[in-house]
PDB file of C-alpha atoms in Angstrom:
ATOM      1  CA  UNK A  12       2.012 -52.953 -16.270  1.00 43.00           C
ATOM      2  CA  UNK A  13       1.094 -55.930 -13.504  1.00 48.00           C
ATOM      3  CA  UNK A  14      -0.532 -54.912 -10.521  1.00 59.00           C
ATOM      4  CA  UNK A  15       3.103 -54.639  -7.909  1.00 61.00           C
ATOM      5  CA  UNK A  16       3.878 -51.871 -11.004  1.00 73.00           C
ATOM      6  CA  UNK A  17       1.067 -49.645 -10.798  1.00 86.00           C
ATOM      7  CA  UNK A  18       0.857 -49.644  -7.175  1.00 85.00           C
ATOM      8  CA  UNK A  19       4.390 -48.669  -7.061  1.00 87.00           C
ATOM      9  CA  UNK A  20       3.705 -45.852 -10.138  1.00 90.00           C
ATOM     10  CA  UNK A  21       0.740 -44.688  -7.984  1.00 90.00           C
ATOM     11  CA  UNK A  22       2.686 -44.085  -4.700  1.00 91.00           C
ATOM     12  CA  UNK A  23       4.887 -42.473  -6.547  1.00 92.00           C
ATOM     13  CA  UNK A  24       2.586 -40.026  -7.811  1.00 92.00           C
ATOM     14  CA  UNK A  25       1.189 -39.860  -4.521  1.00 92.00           C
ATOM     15  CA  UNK A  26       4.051 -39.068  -2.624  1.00 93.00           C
ATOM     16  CA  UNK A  27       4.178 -35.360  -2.387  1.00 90.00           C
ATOM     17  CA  UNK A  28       0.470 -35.731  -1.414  1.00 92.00           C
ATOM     18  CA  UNK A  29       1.321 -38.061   1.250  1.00 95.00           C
ATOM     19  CA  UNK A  30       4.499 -36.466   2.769  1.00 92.00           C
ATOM     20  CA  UNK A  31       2.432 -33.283   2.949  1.00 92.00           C
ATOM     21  CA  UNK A  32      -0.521 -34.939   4.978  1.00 94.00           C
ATOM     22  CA  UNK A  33       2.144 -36.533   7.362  1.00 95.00           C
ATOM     23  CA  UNK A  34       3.819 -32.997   7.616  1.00 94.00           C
ATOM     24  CA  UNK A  35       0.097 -31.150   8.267  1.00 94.00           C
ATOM     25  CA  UNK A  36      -0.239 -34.211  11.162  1.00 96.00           C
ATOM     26  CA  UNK A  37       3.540 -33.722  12.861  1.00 95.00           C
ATOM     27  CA  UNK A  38       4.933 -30.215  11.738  1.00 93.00           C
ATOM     28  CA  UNK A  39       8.411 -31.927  10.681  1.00 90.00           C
ATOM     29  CA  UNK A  40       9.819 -33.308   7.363  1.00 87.00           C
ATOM     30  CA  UNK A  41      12.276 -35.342   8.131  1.00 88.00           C
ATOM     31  CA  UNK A  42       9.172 -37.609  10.633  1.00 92.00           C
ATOM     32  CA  UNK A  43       7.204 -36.551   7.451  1.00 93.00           C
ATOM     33  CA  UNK A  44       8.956 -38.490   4.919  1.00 93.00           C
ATOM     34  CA  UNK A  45       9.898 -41.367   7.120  1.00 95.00           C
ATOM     35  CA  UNK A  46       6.016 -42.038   8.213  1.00 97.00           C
ATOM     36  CA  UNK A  47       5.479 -42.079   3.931  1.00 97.00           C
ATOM     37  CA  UNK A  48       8.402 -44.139   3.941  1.00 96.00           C
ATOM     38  CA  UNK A  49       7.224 -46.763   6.086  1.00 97.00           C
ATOM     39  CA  UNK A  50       3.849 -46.528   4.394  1.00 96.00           C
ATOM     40  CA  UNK A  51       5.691 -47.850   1.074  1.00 95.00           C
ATOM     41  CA  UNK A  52       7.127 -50.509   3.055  1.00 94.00           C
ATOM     42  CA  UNK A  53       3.351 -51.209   4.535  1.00 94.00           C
ATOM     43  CA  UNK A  54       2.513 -51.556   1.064  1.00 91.00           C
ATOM     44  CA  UNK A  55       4.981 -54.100  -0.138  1.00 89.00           C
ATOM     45  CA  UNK A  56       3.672 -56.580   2.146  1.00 90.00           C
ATOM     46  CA  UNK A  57       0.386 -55.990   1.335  1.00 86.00           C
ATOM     47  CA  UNK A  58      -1.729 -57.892  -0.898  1.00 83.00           C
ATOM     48  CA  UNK A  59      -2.595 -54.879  -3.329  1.00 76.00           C
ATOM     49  CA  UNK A  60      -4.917 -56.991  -5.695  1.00 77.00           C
ATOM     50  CA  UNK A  61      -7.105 -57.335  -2.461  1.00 82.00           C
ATOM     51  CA  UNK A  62      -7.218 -53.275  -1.747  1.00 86.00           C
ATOM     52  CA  UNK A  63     -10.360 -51.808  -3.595  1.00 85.00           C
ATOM     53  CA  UNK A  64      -9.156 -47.974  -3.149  1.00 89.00           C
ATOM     54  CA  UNK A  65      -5.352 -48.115  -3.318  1.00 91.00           C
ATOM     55  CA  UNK A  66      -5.052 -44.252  -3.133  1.00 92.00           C
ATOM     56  CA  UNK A  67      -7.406 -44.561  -0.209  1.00 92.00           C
ATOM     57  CA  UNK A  68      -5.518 -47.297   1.576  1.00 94.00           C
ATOM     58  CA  UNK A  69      -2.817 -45.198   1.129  1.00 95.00           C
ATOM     59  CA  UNK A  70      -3.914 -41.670   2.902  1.00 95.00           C
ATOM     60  CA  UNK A  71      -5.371 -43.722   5.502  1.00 95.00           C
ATOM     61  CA  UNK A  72      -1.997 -45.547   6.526  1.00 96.00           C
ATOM     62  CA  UNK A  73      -0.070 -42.647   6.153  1.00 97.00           C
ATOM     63  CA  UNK A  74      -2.568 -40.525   8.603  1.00 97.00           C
ATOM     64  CA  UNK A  75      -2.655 -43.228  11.045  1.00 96.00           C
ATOM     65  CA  UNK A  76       1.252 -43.466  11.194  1.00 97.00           C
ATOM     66  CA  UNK A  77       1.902 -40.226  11.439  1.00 96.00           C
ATOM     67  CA  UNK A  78      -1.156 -39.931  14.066  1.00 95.00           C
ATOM     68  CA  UNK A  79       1.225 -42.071  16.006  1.00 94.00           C
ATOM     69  CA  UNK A  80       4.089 -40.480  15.733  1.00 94.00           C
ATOM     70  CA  UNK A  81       2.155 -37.193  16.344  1.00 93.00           C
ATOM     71  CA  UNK A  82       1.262 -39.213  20.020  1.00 90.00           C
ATOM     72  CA  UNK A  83       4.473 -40.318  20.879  1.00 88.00           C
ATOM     73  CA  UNK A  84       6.303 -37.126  20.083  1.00 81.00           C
ATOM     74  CA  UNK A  85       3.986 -34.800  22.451  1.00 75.00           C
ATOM     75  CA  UNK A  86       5.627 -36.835  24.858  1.00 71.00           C
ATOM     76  CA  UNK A  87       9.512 -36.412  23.491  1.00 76.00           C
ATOM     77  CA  UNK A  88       9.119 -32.593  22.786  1.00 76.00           C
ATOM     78  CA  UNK A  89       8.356 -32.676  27.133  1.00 76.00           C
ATOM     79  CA  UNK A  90      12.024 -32.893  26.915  1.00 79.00           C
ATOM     80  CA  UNK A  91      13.231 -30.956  24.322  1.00 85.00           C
ATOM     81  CA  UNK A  92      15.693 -28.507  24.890  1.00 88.00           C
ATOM     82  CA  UNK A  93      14.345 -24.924  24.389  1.00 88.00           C
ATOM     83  CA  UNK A  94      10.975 -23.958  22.594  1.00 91.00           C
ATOM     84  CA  UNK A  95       9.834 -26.284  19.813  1.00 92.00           C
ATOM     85  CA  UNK A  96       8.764 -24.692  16.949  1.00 95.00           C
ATOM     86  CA  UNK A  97       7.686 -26.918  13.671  1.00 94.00           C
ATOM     87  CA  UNK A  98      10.183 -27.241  10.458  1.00 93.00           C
ATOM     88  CA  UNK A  99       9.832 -24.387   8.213  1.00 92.00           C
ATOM     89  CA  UNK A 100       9.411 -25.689   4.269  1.00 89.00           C
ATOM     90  CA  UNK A 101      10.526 -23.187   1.732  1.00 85.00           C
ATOM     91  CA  UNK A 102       8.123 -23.296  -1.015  1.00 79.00           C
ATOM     92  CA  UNK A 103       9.908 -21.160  -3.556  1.00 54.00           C
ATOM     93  CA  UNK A 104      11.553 -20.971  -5.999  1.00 48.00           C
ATOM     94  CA  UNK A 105      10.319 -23.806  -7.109  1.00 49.00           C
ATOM     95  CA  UNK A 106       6.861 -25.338  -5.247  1.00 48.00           C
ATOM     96  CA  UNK A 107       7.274 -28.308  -7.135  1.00 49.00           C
ATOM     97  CA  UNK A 108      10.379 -29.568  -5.227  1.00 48.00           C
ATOM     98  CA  UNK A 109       8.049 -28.393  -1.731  1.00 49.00           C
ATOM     99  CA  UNK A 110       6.147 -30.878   0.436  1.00 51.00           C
ATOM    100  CA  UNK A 111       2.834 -30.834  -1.215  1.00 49.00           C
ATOM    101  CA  UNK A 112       0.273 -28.051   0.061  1.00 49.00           C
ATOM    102  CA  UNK A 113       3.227 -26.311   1.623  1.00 49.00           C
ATOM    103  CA  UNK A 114       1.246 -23.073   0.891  1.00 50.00           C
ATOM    104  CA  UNK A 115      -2.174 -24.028   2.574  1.00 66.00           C
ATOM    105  CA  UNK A 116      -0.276 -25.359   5.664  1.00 83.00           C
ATOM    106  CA  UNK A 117       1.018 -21.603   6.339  1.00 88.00           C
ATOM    107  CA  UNK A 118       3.469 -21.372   9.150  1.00 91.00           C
ATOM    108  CA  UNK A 119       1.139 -19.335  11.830  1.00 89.00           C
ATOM    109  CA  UNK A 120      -1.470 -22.348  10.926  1.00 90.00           C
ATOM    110  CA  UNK A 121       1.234 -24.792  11.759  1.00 92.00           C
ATOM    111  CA  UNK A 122       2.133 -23.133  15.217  1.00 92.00           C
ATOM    112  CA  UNK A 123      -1.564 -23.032  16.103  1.00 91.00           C
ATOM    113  CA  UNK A 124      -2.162 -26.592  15.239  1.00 93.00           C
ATOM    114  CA  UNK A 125       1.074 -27.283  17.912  1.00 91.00           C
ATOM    115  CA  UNK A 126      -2.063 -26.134  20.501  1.00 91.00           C
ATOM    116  CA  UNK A 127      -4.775 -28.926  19.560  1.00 94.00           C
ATOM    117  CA  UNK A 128      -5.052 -32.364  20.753  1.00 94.00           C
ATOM    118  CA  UNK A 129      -3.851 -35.030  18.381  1.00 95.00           C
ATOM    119  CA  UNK A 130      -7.326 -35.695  17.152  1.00 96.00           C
ATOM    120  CA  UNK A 131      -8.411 -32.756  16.565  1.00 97.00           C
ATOM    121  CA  UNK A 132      -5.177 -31.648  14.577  1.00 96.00           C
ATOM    122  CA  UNK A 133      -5.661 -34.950  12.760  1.00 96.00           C
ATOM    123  CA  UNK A 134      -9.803 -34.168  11.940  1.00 97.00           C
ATOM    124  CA  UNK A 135      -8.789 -30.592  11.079  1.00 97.00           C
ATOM    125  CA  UNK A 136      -5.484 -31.282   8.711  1.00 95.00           C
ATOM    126  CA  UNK A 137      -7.680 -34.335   7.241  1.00 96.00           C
ATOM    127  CA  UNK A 138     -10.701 -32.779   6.298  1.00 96.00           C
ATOM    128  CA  UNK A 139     -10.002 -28.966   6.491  1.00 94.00           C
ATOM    129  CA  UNK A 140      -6.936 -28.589   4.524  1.00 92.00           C
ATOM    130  CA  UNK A 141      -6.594 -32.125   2.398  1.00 91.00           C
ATOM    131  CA  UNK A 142     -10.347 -32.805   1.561  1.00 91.00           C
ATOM    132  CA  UNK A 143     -10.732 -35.841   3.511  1.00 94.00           C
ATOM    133  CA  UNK A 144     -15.008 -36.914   3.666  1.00 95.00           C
ATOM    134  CA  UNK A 145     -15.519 -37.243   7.394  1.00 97.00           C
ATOM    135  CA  UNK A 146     -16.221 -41.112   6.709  1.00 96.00           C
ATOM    136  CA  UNK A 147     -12.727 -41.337   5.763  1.00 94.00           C
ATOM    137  CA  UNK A 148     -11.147 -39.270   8.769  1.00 96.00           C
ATOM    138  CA  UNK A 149     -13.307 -41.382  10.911  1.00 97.00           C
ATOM    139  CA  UNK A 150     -11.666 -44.822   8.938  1.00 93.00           C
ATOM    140  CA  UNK A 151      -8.466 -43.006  10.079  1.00 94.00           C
ATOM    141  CA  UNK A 152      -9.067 -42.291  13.643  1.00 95.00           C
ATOM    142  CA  UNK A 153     -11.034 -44.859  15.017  1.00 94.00           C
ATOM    143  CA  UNK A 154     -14.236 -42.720  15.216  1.00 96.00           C
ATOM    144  CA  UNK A 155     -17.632 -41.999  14.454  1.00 97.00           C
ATOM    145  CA  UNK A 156     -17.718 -39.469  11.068  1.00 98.00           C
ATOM    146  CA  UNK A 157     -19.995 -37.378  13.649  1.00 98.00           C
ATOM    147  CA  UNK A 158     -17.416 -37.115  16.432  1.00 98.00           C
ATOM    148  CA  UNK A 159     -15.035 -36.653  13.592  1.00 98.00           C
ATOM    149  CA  UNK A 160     -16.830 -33.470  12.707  1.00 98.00           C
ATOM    150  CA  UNK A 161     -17.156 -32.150  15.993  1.00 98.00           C
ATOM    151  CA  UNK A 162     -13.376 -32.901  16.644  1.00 98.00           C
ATOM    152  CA  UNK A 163     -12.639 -30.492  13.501  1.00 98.00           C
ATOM    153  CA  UNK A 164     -15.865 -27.922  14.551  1.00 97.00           C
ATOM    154  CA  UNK A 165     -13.302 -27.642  17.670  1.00 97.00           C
ATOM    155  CA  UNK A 166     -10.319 -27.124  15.579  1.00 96.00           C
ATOM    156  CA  UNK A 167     -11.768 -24.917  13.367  1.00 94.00           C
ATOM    157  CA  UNK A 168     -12.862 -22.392  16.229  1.00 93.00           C
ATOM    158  CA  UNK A 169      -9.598 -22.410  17.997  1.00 92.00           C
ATOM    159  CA  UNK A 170      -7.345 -22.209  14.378  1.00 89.00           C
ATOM    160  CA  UNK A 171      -9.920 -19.052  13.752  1.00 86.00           C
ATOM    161  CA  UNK A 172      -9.520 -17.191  16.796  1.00 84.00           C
ATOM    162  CA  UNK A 173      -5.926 -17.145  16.386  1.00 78.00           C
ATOM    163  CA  UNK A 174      -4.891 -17.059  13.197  1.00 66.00           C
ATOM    164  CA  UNK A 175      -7.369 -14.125  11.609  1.00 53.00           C
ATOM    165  CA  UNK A 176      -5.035 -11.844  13.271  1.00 60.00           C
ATOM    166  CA  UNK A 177      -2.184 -12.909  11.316  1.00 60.00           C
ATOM    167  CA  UNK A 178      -3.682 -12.490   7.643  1.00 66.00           C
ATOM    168  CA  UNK A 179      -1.695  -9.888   6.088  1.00 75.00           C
ATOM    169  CA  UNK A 180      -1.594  -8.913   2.675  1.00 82.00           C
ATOM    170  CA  UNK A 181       1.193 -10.145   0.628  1.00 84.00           C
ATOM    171  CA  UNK A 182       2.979  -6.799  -0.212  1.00 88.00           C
ATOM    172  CA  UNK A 183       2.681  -5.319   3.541  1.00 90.00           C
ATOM    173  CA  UNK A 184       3.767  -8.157   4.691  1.00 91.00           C
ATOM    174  CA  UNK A 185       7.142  -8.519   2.842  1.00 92.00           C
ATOM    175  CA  UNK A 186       7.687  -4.947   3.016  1.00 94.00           C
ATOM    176  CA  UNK A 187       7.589  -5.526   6.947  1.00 95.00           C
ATOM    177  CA  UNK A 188      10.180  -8.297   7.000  1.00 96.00           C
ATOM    178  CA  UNK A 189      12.879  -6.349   4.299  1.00 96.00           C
ATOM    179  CA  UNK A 190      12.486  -3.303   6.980  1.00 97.00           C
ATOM    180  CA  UNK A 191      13.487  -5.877   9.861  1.00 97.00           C
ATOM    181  CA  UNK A 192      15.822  -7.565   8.331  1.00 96.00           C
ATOM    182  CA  UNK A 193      17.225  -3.565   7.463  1.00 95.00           C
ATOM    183  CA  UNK A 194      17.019  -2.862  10.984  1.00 96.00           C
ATOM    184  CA  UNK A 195      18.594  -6.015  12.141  1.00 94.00           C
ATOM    185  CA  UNK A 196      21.402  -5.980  10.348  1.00 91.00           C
ATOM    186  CA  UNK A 197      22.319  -2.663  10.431  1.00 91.00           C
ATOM    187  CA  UNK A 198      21.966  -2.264  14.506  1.00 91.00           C
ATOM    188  CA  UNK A 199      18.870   0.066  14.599  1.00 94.00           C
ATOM    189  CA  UNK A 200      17.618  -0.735  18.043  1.00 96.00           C
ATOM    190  CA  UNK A 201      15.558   2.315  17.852  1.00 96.00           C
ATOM    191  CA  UNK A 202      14.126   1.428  14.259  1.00 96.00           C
ATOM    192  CA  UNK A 203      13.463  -2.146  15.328  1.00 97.00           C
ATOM    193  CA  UNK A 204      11.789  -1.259  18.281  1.00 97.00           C
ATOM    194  CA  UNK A 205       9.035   1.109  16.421  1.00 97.00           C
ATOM    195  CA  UNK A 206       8.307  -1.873  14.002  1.00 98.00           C
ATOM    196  CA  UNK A 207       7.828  -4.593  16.970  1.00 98.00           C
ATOM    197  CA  UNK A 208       4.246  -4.574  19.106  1.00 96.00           C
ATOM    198  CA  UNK A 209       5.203  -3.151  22.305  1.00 97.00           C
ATOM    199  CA  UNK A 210       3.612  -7.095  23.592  1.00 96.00           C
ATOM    200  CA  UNK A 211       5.824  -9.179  21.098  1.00 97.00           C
ATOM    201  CA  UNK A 212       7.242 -12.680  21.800  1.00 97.00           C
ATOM    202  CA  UNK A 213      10.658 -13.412  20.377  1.00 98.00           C
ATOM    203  CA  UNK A 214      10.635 -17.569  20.391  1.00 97.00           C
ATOM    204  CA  UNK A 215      14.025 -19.286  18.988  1.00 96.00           C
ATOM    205  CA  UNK A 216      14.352 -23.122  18.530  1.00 95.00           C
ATOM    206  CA  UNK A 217      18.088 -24.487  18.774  1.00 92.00           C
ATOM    207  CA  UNK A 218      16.796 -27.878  20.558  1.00 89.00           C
ATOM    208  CA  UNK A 219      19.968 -28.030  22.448  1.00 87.00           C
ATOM    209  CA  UNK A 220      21.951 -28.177  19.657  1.00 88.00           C
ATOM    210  CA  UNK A 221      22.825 -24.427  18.750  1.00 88.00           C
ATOM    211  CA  UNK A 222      23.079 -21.571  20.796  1.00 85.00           C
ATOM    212  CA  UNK A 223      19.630 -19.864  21.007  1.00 88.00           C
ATOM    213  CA  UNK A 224      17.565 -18.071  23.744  1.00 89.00           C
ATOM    214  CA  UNK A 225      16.508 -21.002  26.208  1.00 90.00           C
ATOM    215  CA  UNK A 226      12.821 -18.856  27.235  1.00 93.00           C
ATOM    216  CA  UNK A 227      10.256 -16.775  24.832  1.00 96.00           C
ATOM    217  CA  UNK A 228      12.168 -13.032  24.754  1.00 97.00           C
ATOM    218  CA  UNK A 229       8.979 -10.316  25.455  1.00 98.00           C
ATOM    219  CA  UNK A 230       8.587  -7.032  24.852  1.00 98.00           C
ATOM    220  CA  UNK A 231       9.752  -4.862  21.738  1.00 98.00           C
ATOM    221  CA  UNK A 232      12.746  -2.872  23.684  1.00 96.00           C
ATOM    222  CA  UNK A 233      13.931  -6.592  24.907  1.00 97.00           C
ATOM    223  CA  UNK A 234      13.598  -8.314  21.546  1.00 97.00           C
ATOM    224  CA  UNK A 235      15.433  -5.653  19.820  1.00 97.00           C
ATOM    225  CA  UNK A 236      18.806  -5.696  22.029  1.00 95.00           C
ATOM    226  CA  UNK A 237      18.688  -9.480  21.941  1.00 94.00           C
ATOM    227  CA  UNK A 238      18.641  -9.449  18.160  1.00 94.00           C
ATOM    228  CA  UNK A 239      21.310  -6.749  17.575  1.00 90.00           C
ATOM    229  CA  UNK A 240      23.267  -8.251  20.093  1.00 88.00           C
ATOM    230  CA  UNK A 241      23.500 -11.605  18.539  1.00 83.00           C
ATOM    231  CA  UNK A 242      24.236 -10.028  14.985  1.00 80.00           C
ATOM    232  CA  UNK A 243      27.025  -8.534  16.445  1.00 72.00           C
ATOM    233  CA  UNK A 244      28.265 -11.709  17.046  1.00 75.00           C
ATOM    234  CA  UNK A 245      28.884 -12.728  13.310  1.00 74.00           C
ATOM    235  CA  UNK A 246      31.449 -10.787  11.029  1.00 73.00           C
ATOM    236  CA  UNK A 247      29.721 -12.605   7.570  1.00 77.00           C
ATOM    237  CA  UNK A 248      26.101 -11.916   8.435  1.00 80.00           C
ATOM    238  CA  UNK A 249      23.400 -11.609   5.875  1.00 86.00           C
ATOM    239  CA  UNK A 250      19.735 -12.139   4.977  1.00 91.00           C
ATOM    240  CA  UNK A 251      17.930 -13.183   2.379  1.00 90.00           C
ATOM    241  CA  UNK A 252      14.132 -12.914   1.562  1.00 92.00           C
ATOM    242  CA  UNK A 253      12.625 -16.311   0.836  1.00 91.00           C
ATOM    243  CA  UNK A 254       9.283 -18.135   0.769  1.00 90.00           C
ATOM    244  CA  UNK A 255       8.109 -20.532   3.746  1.00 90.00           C
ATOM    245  CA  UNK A 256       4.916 -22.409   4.155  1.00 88.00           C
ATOM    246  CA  UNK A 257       4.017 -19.610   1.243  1.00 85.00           C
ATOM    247  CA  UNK A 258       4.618 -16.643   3.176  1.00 88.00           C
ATOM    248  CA  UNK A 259       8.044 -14.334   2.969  1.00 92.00           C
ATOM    249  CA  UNK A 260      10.539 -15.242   5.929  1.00 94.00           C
ATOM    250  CA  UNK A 261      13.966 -14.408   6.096  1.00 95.00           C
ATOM    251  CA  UNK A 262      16.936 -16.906   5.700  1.00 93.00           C
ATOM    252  CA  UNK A 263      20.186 -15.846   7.754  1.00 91.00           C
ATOM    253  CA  UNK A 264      23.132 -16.930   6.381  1.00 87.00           C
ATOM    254  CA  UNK A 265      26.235 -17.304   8.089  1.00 83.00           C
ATOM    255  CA  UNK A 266      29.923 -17.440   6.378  1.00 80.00           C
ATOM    256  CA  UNK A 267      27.787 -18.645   3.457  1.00 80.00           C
ATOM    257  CA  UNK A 268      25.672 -21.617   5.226  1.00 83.00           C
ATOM    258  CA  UNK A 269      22.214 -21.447   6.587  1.00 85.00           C
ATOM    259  CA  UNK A 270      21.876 -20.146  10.123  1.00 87.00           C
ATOM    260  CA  UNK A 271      18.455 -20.501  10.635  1.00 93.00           C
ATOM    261  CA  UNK A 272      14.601 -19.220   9.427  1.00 95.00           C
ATOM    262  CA  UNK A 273      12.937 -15.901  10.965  1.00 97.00           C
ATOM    263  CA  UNK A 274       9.539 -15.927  10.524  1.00 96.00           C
ATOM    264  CA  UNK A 275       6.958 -12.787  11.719  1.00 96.00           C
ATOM    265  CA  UNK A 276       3.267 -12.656  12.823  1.00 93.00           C
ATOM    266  CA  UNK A 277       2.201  -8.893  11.837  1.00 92.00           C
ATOM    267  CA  UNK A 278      -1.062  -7.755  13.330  1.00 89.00           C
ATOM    268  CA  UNK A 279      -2.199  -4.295  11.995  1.00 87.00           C
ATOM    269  CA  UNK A 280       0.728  -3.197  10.870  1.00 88.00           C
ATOM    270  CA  UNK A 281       3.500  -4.451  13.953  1.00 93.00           C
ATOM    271  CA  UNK A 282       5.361  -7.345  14.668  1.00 96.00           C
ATOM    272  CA  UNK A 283       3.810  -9.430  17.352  1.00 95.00           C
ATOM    273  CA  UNK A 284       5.290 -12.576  17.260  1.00 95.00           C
ATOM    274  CA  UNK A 285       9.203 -13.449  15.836  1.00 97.00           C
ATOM    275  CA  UNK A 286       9.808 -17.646  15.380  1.00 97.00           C
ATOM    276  CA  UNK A 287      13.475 -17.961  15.158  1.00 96.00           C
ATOM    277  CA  UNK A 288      14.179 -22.055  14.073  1.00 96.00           C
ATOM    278  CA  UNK A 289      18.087 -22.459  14.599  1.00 94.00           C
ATOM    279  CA  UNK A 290      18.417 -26.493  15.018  1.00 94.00           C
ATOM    280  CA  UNK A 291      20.154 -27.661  11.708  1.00 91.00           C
ATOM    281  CA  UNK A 292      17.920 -30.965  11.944  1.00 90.00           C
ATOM    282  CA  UNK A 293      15.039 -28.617  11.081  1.00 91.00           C
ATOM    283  CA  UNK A 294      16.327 -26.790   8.339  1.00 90.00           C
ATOM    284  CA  UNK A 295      16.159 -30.169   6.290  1.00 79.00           C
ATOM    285  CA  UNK A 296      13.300 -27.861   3.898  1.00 73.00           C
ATOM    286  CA  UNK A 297      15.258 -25.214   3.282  1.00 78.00           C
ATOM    287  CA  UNK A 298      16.758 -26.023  -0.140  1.00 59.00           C
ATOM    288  CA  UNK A 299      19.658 -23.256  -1.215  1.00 48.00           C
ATOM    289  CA  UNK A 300      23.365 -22.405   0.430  1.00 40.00           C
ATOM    290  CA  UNK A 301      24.650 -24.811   2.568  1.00 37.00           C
ATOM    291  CA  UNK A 302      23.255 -26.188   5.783  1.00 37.00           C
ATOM    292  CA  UNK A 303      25.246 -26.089   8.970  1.00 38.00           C
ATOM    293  CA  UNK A 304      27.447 -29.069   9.179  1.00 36.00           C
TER     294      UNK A 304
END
């Protein structure tokens, strides 16, 4: 196998890695695989013989792509229609077909990392969740290793303060979502209500493009009409159970396409937050029934 071969068999293998670095760094998989994309086409006009660490080179490019996508699309989301939430990736039933990681990048991690500074998602996702060495997050950013480390010190502290109260166990956890998606579908305000924190934020993401709520929906008693109302607004309405960003989330399907993710933060024992991603360009992870067309 010449050396153009090898590099290509190598990116290849690499791949999943790579999409799910660029998916840590921007929270979408369609930017995701077009950052790894242009990485490949980076590569192809690259002298590989004169690259010493190929897998290297390749992290490195990837990261500093999708850094600046990550930069110019704090500036686009500015304008996006609604809440933005990140692109759920459903991870079962088979992980293999997932972006890479999918599990470690959980989705409450991925809304907290919305909250940090490019660099500091970047240090974090780098070293923190992909095993970068500092020297090669600084290669990436443009930095000193030590201000790399204090960049993901900072992320660390604020992913930790937010997240902890999110770690549910498995079981509890799915057994709260089947008795939501009960009480959703059947039109239990009153049963919906006792499983939601009395404080709970109801966010949905439609970008403009499908109808969802325009502002965060608070409070338990609020949430639950808005959800029962909209069900009532469907005549072939169900859910399914799945796996995203390796947690249990429920898929609603609509006259037998997808009609969006629901996702639920639990903090001892109640629902406290409900992410609601509706905008068919961000359902590009979800793998069975039919998308919306």
């Amino acid at each position: 196998m010449n050396r153009p071969e090898s590099a290509a068999a190598l990116f290849e293998e690499l791949r999943p890695r790579l999409v799910g670095v660029a998916y840590g760094l921007l929270g979408s998989v369609s930017e995701a695989e077009d950052v790894v994309q242009d990485a490949w086409m980076r590569l192809q006009r690259t002298d590989a013989d004169a690259i010493d660490d190929l897998t290297g080179w390749l992290v490195t490019t990837t990261s500093r792509l999708a850094l600046d996508v990550l930069r110019s699309a704090r500036v686009r989301r500015e304008a996006y229609v609604g809440p933005w939430l990140p692109e759920p990736v459903e991870t079962a039933p088979d992980p293999a077909d997932s972006v890479s990681l999918a599990d470690s990048l959980s989705w409450a991690m991925l809304v907290v990392l919305e909250t940090l500074s490019p660099a500091e998602r970047a240090a974090f996702v780098l070293h923190d969740v992909f095993g970068l060495t500092f020297d090669e997050v600084a290669e990436t950013l443009g930095r000193t290793p030590a201000g790399c480390r204090k960049l993901a010190s900072r992320a660390r502290e604020h992913v930790e303060r937010r997240q902890p109260r999110f770690d549910v166990d498995p079981d509890e956890h799915r057994h709260v979502v089947e008795a939501f998606s009960r009480a959703v579908t059947s039109g239990d305000i009153e049963g919906l209500t006792a499983l939601l924190d009395p404080d709970a934020v109801l966010t949905s993401d439609g970008g403009g493009v499908v109808r969802a709520a325009r502002n965060p929906v608070r409070g338990a008693d609020k949430i639950a009409r808005f959800l029962t109302g909209v069900t009532l607004r469907y005549d072939d309405f169900h859910h399914r159970v799945t796996t995203v960003n390796g947690g249990p989330a429920l898929l609603t399907v609509v006259g037998g396409e997808v009609g969006g993710i629901t996702l639920l933060g639990i903090a001892d024992g109640r629902i406290v937050a409900v992410d609601m991603v509706r905008n068919p360009d961000k359902l590009t992870g979800i793998h069975e029934v039919h998308r919306p067309r």
